Tab-separated table of C-alpha atoms and ligand atoms in Angstrom:
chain	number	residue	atom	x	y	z
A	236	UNK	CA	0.000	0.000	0.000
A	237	UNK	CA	1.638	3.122	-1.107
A	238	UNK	CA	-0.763	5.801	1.094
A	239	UNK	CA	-2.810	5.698	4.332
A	240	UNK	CA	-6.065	7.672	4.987
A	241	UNK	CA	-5.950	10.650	7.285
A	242	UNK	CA	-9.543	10.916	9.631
A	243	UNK	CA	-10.896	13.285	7.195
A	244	UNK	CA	-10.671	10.971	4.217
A	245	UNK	CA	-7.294	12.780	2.298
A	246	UNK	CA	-4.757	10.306	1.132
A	247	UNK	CA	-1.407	10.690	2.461
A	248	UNK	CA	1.758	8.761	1.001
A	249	UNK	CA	3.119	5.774	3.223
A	250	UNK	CA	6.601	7.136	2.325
A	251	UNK	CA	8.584	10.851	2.292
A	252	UNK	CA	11.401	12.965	2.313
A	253	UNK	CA	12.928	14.598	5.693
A	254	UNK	CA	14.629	17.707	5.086
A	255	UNK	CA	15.725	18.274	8.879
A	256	UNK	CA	19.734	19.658	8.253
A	257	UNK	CA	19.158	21.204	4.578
A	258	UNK	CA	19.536	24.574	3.735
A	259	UNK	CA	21.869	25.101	6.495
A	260	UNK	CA	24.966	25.386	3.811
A	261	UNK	CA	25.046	27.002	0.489
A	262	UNK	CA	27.203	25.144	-0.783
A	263	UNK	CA	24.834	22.121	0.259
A	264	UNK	CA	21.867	22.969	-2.021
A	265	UNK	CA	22.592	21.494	-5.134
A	266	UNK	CA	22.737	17.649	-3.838
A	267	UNK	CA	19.713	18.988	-1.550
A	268	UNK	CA	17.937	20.177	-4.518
A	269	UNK	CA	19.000	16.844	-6.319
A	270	UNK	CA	18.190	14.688	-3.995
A	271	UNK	CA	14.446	15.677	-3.257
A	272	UNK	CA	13.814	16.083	-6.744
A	273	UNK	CA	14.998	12.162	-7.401
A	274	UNK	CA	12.310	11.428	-4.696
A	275	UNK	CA	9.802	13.236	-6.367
A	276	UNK	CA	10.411	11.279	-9.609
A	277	UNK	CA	10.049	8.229	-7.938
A	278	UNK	CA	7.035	8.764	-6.262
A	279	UNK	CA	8.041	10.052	-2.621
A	280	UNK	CA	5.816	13.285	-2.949
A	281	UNK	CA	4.924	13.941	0.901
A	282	UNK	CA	8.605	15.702	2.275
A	283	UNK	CA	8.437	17.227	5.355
A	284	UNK	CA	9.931	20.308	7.090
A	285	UNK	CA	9.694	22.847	9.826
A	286	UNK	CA	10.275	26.900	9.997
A	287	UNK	CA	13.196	25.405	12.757
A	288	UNK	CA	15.235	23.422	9.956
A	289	UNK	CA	18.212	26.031	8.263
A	290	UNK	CA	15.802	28.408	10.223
A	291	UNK	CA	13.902	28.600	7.106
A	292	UNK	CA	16.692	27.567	4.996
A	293	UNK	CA	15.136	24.210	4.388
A	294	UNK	CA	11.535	25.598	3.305
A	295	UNK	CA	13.317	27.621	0.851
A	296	UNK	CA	15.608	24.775	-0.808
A	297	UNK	CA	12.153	22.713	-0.945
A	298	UNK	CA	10.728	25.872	-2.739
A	299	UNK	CA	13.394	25.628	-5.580
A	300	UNK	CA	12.964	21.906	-5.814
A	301	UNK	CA	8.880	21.340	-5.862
A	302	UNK	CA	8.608	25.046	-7.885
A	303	UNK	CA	7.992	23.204	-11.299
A	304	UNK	CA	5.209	20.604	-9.718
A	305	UNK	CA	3.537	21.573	-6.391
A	306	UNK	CA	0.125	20.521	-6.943
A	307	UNK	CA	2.016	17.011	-6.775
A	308	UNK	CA	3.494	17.310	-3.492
A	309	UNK	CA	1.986	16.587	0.148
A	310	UNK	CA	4.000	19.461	1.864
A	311	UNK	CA	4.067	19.277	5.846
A	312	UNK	CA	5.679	22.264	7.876
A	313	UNK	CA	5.857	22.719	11.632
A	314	UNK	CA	5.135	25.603	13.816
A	315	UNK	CA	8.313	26.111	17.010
A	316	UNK	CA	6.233	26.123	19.973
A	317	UNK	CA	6.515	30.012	21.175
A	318	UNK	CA	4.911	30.694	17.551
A	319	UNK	CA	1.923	28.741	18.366
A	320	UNK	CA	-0.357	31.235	20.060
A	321	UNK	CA	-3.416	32.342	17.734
A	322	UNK	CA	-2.135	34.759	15.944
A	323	UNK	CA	1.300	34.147	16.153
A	324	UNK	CA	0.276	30.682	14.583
A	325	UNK	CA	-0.907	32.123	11.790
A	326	UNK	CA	1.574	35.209	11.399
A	327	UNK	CA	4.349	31.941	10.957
A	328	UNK	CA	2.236	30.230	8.505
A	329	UNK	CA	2.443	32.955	6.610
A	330	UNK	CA	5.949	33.086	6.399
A	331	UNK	CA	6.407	29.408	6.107
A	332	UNK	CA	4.117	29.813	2.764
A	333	UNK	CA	6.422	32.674	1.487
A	334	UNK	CA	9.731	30.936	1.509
A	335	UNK	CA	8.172	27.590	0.011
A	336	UNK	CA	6.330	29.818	-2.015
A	337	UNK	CA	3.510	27.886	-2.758
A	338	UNK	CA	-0.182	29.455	-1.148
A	339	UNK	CA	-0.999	26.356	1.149
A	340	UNK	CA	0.601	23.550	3.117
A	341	UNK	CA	-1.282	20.067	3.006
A	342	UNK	CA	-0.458	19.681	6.356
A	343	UNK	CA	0.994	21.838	9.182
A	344	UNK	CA	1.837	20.317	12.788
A	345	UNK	CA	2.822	21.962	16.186
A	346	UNK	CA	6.574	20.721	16.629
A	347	UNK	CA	6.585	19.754	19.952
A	348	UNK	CA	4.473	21.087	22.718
A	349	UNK	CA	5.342	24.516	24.748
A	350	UNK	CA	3.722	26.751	27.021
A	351	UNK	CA	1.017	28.242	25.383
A	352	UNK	CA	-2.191	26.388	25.508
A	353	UNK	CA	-3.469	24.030	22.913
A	354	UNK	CA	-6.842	26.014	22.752
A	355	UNK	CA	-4.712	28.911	21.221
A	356	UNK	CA	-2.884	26.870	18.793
A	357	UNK	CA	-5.463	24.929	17.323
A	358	UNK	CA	-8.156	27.866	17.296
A	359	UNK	CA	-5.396	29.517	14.652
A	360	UNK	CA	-4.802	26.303	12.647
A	361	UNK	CA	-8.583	26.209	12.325
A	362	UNK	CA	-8.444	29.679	11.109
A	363	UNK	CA	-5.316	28.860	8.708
A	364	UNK	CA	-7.703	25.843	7.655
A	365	UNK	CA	-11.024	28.162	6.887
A	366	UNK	CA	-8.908	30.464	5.013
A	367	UNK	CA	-7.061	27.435	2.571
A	368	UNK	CA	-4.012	28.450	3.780
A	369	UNK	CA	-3.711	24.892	5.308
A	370	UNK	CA	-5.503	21.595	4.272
A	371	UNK	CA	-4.811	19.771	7.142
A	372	UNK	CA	-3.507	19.980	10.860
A	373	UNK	CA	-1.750	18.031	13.582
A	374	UNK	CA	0.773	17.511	16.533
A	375	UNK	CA	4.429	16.310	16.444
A	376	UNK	CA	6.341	14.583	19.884
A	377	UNK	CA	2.992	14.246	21.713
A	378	UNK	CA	2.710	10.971	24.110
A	379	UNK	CA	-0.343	9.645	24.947
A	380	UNK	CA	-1.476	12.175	27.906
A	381	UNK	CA	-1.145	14.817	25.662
A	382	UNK	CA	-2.881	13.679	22.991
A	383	UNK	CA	-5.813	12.747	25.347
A	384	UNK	CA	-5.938	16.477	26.506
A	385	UNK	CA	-5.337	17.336	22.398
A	386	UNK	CA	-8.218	15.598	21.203
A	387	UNK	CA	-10.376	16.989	24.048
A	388	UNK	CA	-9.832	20.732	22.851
A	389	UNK	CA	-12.008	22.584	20.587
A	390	UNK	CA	-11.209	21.638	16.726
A	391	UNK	CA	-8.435	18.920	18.930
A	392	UNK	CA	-11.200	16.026	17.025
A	393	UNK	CA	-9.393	17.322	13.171
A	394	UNK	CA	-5.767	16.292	14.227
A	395	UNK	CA	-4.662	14.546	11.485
A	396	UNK	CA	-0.898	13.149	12.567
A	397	UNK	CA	0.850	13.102	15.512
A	398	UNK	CA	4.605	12.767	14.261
A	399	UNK	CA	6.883	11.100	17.004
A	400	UNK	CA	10.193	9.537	17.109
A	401	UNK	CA	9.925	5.664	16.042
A	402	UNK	CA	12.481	2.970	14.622
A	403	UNK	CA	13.943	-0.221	16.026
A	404	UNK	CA	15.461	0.966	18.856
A	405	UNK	CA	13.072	3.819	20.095
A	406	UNK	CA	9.982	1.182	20.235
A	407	UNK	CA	8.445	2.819	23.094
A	408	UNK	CA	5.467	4.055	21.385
A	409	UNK	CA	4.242	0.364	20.745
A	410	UNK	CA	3.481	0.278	24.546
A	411	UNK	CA	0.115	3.011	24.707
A	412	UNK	CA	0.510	5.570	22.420
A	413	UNK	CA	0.381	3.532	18.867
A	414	UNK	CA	-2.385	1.612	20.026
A	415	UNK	CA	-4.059	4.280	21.341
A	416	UNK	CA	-3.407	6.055	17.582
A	417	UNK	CA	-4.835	3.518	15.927
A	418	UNK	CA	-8.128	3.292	18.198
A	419	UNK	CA	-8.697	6.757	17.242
A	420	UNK	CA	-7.750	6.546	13.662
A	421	UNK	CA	-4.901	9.222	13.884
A	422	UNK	CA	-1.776	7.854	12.012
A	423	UNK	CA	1.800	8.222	13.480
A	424	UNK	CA	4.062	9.858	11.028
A	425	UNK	CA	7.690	8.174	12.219
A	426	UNK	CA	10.506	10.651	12.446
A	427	UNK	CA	14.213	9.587	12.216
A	428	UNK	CA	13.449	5.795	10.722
A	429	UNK	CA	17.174	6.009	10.477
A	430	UNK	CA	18.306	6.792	14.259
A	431	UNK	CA	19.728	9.380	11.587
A	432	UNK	CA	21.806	6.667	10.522
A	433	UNK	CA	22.762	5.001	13.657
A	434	UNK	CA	20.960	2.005	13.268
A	435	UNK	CA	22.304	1.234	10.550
A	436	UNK	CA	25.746	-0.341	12.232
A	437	UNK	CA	23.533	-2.919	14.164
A	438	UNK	CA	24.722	-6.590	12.925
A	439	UNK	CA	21.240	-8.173	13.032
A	440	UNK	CA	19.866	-5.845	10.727
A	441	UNK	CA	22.970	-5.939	8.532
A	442	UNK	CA	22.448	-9.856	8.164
A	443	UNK	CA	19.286	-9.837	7.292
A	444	UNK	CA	19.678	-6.991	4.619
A	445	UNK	CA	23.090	-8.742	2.861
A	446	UNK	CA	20.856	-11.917	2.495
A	447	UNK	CA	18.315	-10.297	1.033
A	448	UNK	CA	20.566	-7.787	-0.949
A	449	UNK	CA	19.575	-5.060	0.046
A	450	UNK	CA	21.041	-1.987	2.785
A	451	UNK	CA	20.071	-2.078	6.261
A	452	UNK	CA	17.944	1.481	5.058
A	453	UNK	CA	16.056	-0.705	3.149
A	454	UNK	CA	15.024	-3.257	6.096
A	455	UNK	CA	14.754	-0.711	8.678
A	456	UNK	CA	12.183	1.283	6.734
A	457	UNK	CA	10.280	-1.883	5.623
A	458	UNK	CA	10.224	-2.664	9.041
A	459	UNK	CA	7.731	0.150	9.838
A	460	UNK	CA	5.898	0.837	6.444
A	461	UNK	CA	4.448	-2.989	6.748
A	462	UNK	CA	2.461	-1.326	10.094
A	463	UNK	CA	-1.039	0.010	8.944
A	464	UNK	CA	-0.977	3.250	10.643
A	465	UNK	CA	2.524	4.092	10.019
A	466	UNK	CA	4.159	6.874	7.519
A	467	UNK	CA	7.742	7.799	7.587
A	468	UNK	CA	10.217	10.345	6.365
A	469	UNK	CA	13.868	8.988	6.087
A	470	UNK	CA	15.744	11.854	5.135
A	471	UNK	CA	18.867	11.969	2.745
A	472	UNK	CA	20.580	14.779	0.697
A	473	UNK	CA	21.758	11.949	-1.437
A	474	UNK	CA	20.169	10.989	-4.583
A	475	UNK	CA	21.247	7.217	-4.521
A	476	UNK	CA	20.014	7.008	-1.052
A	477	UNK	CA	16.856	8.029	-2.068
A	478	UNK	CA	16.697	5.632	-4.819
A	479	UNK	CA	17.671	2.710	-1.633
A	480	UNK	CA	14.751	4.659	0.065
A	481	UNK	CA	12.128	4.649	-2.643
A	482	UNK	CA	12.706	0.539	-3.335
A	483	UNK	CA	12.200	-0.211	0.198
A	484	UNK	CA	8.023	-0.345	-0.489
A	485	UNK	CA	8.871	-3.616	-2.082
A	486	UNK	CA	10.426	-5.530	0.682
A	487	UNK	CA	8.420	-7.615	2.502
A	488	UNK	CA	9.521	-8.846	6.473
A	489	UNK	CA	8.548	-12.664	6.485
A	490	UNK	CA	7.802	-13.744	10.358
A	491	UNK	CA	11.781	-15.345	11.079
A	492	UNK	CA	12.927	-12.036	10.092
A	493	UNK	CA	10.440	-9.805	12.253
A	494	UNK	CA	11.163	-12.558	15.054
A	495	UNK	CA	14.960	-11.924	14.450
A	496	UNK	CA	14.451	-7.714	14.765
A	497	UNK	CA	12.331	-8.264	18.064
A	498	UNK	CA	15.496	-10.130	19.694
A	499	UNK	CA	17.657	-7.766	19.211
A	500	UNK	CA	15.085	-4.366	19.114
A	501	UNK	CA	12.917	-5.590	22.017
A	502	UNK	CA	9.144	-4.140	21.981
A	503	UNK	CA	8.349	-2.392	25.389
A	504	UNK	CA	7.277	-4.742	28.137
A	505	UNK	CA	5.978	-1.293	30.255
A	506	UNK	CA	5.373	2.331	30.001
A	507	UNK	CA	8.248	4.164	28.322
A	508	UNK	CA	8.370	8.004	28.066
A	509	UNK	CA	8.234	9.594	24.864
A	510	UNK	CA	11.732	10.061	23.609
A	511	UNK	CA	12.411	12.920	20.989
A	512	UNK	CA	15.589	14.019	18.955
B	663	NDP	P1	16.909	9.741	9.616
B	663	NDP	O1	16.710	8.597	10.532
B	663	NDP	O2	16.002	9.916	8.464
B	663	NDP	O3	18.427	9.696	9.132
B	663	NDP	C1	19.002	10.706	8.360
B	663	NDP	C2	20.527	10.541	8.406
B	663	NDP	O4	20.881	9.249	7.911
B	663	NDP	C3	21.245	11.546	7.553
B	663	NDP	O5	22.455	11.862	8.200
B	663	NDP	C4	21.516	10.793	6.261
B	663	NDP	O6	22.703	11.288	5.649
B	663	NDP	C5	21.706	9.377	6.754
B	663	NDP	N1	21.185	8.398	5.770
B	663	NDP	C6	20.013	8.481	5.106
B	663	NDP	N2	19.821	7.419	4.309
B	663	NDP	C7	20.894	6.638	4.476
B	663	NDP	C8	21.271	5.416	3.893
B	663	NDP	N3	20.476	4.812	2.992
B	663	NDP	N4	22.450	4.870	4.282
B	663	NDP	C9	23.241	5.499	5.193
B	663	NDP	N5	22.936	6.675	5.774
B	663	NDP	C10	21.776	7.252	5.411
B	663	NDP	O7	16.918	11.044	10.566
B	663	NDP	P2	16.188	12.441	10.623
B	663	NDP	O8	16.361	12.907	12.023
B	663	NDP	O9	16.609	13.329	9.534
B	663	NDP	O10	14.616	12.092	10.490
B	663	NDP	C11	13.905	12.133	9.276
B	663	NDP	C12	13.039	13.385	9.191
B	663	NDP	O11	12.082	13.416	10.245
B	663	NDP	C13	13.820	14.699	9.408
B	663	NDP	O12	14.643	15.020	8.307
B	663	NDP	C14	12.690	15.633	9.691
B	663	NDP	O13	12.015	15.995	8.496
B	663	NDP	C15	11.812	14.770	10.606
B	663	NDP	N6	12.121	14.940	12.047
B	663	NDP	C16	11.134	15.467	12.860
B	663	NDP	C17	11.372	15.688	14.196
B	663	NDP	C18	10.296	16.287	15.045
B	663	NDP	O14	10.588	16.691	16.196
B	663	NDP	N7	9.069	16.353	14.591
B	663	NDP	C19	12.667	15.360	14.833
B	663	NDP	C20	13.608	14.720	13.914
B	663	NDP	C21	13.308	14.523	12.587
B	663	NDP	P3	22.690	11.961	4.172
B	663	NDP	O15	21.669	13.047	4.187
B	663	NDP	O16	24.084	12.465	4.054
B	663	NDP	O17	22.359	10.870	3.209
């Protein structure tokens, strides 16, 4: 399955394009530029950002590389958390737009959660949402308390994502909140599939990818896009990668090689706090 239904019915793509670290060098933006547009040809149209990345450096490399076919792309931005009072929310929306230069985001999430109160926040998504200048709306590095109190807020019943930190070694989530997700229909968009490239030394998951032939990328992202409610956005400024990236939607885990992972990446046997990068 290449895309997963958000509550409100609007397809979203299984698989993206992180851009957390571009447009943070000049000399950089080429093999940025190169690199999402490879992913774009292949098919991995939803890439994700945040006003934090380059501190608007990445939006504006993404601009350059989705300028020629927009209407293609599922573009997600985040808000930093002391932007996300009601009009502040929308004031940095606004911005956002103007360095991708494109007139709406199809999705736009509250990076982590800060002191103003999610009554503010979502009261100016709704308003970026009635005006166009968003499709959609959600919550990044939320655990399940705060998701309880999310949905509980005025407009808290259209969050459409909650993006959190989940790969083989940060299987925390499996515990309450994924569950809990997937009771209420929200998907999990999984940041930093990759450990941001950490996991990739681990010998278990380097066995099973040279018998298959394929990189440890490969088996590490299969690993969580053959979960229902799962999306996730490996990132690379490497066009090859991308290519690794783009074939792991093929791979299928058989049950010896899940059982394998699970030795060595344990699921949670309790509570866990949400961990975040
Ligand atoms: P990833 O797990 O996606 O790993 C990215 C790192 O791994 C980069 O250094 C990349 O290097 C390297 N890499 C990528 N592919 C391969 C490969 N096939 N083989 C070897 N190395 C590889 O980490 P991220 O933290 O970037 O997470 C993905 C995205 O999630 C972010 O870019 C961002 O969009 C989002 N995110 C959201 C957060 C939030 O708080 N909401 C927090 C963190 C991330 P290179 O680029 O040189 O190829």
């Amino acid at each position: 399955m290449q895309s997963l239904l958000l509550p409100s019915g609007r397809p979203i793509p299984k698989l993206g394009q992180g851009t957390w670290r571009m447009g943070e060098r000049r000399s950089q933006r080429p093999q940025e530029i190169a690199a999402l547009r490879e992913g774009i040809d292949l098919g991995l149209t939803l890439i994700d950002t945040a006003e934090m990345y380059g501190e608007g450096g990445a939006e504006r490399v993404i601009a350059e590389a989705v300028a020629d076919c927009r209407d293609r792309i599922f573009l997600v931005s985040k808000v930093y958390p002391h932007h996300a009072s009601r009009a502040d929310v929308i004031k940095a929306c606004e911005r956002s737009l103007q360095r991708l230069q494109t007139n709406y985001l199809d999705l736009y999430l509250l990076h982590w959660r800060g002191g103003i109160s999610l009554d503010q926040t979502f009261a100016g998504f709704h308003a970026l949402k009635t005006a166009g200048k968003i499709r959609e709306f959600g919550v990044s590095n939320f655990d399940r308390a705060d998701m309880e109190e999310a949905i509980a807020q005025p407009y808290g019943n259209e969050i459409a994502v909650n993006q959190v930190l989940y790969n083989l070694m940060r299987r925390g989530i499996e515990w309450d909140l994924l569950p809990w997700c997937q009771q209420h229909q929200i998907p999990i968009m999984a940041y930093s599939p990759l450990e941001q490239g950490r996991l990739l030394q681990n010998q278990t998951l380097g066995n099973i990818a040279q018998r298959r032939q394929v990189s440890p990328a490969q088996v590490a992202i299969a690993w969580l896009l053959r979960q229902d409610n799962i999306l996730t956005i490996p990132k690379s400024a490497t066009p090859d990668r991308i290519k690794e990236h783009s074939a792991a939607r093929e791979i299928q885990l058989p049950p010896e090689e899940l059982k394998a992972l699970d030795q060595v990446f344990p699921p949670p046997t309790g509570p866990v706090p949400l961990e975040m990068l």
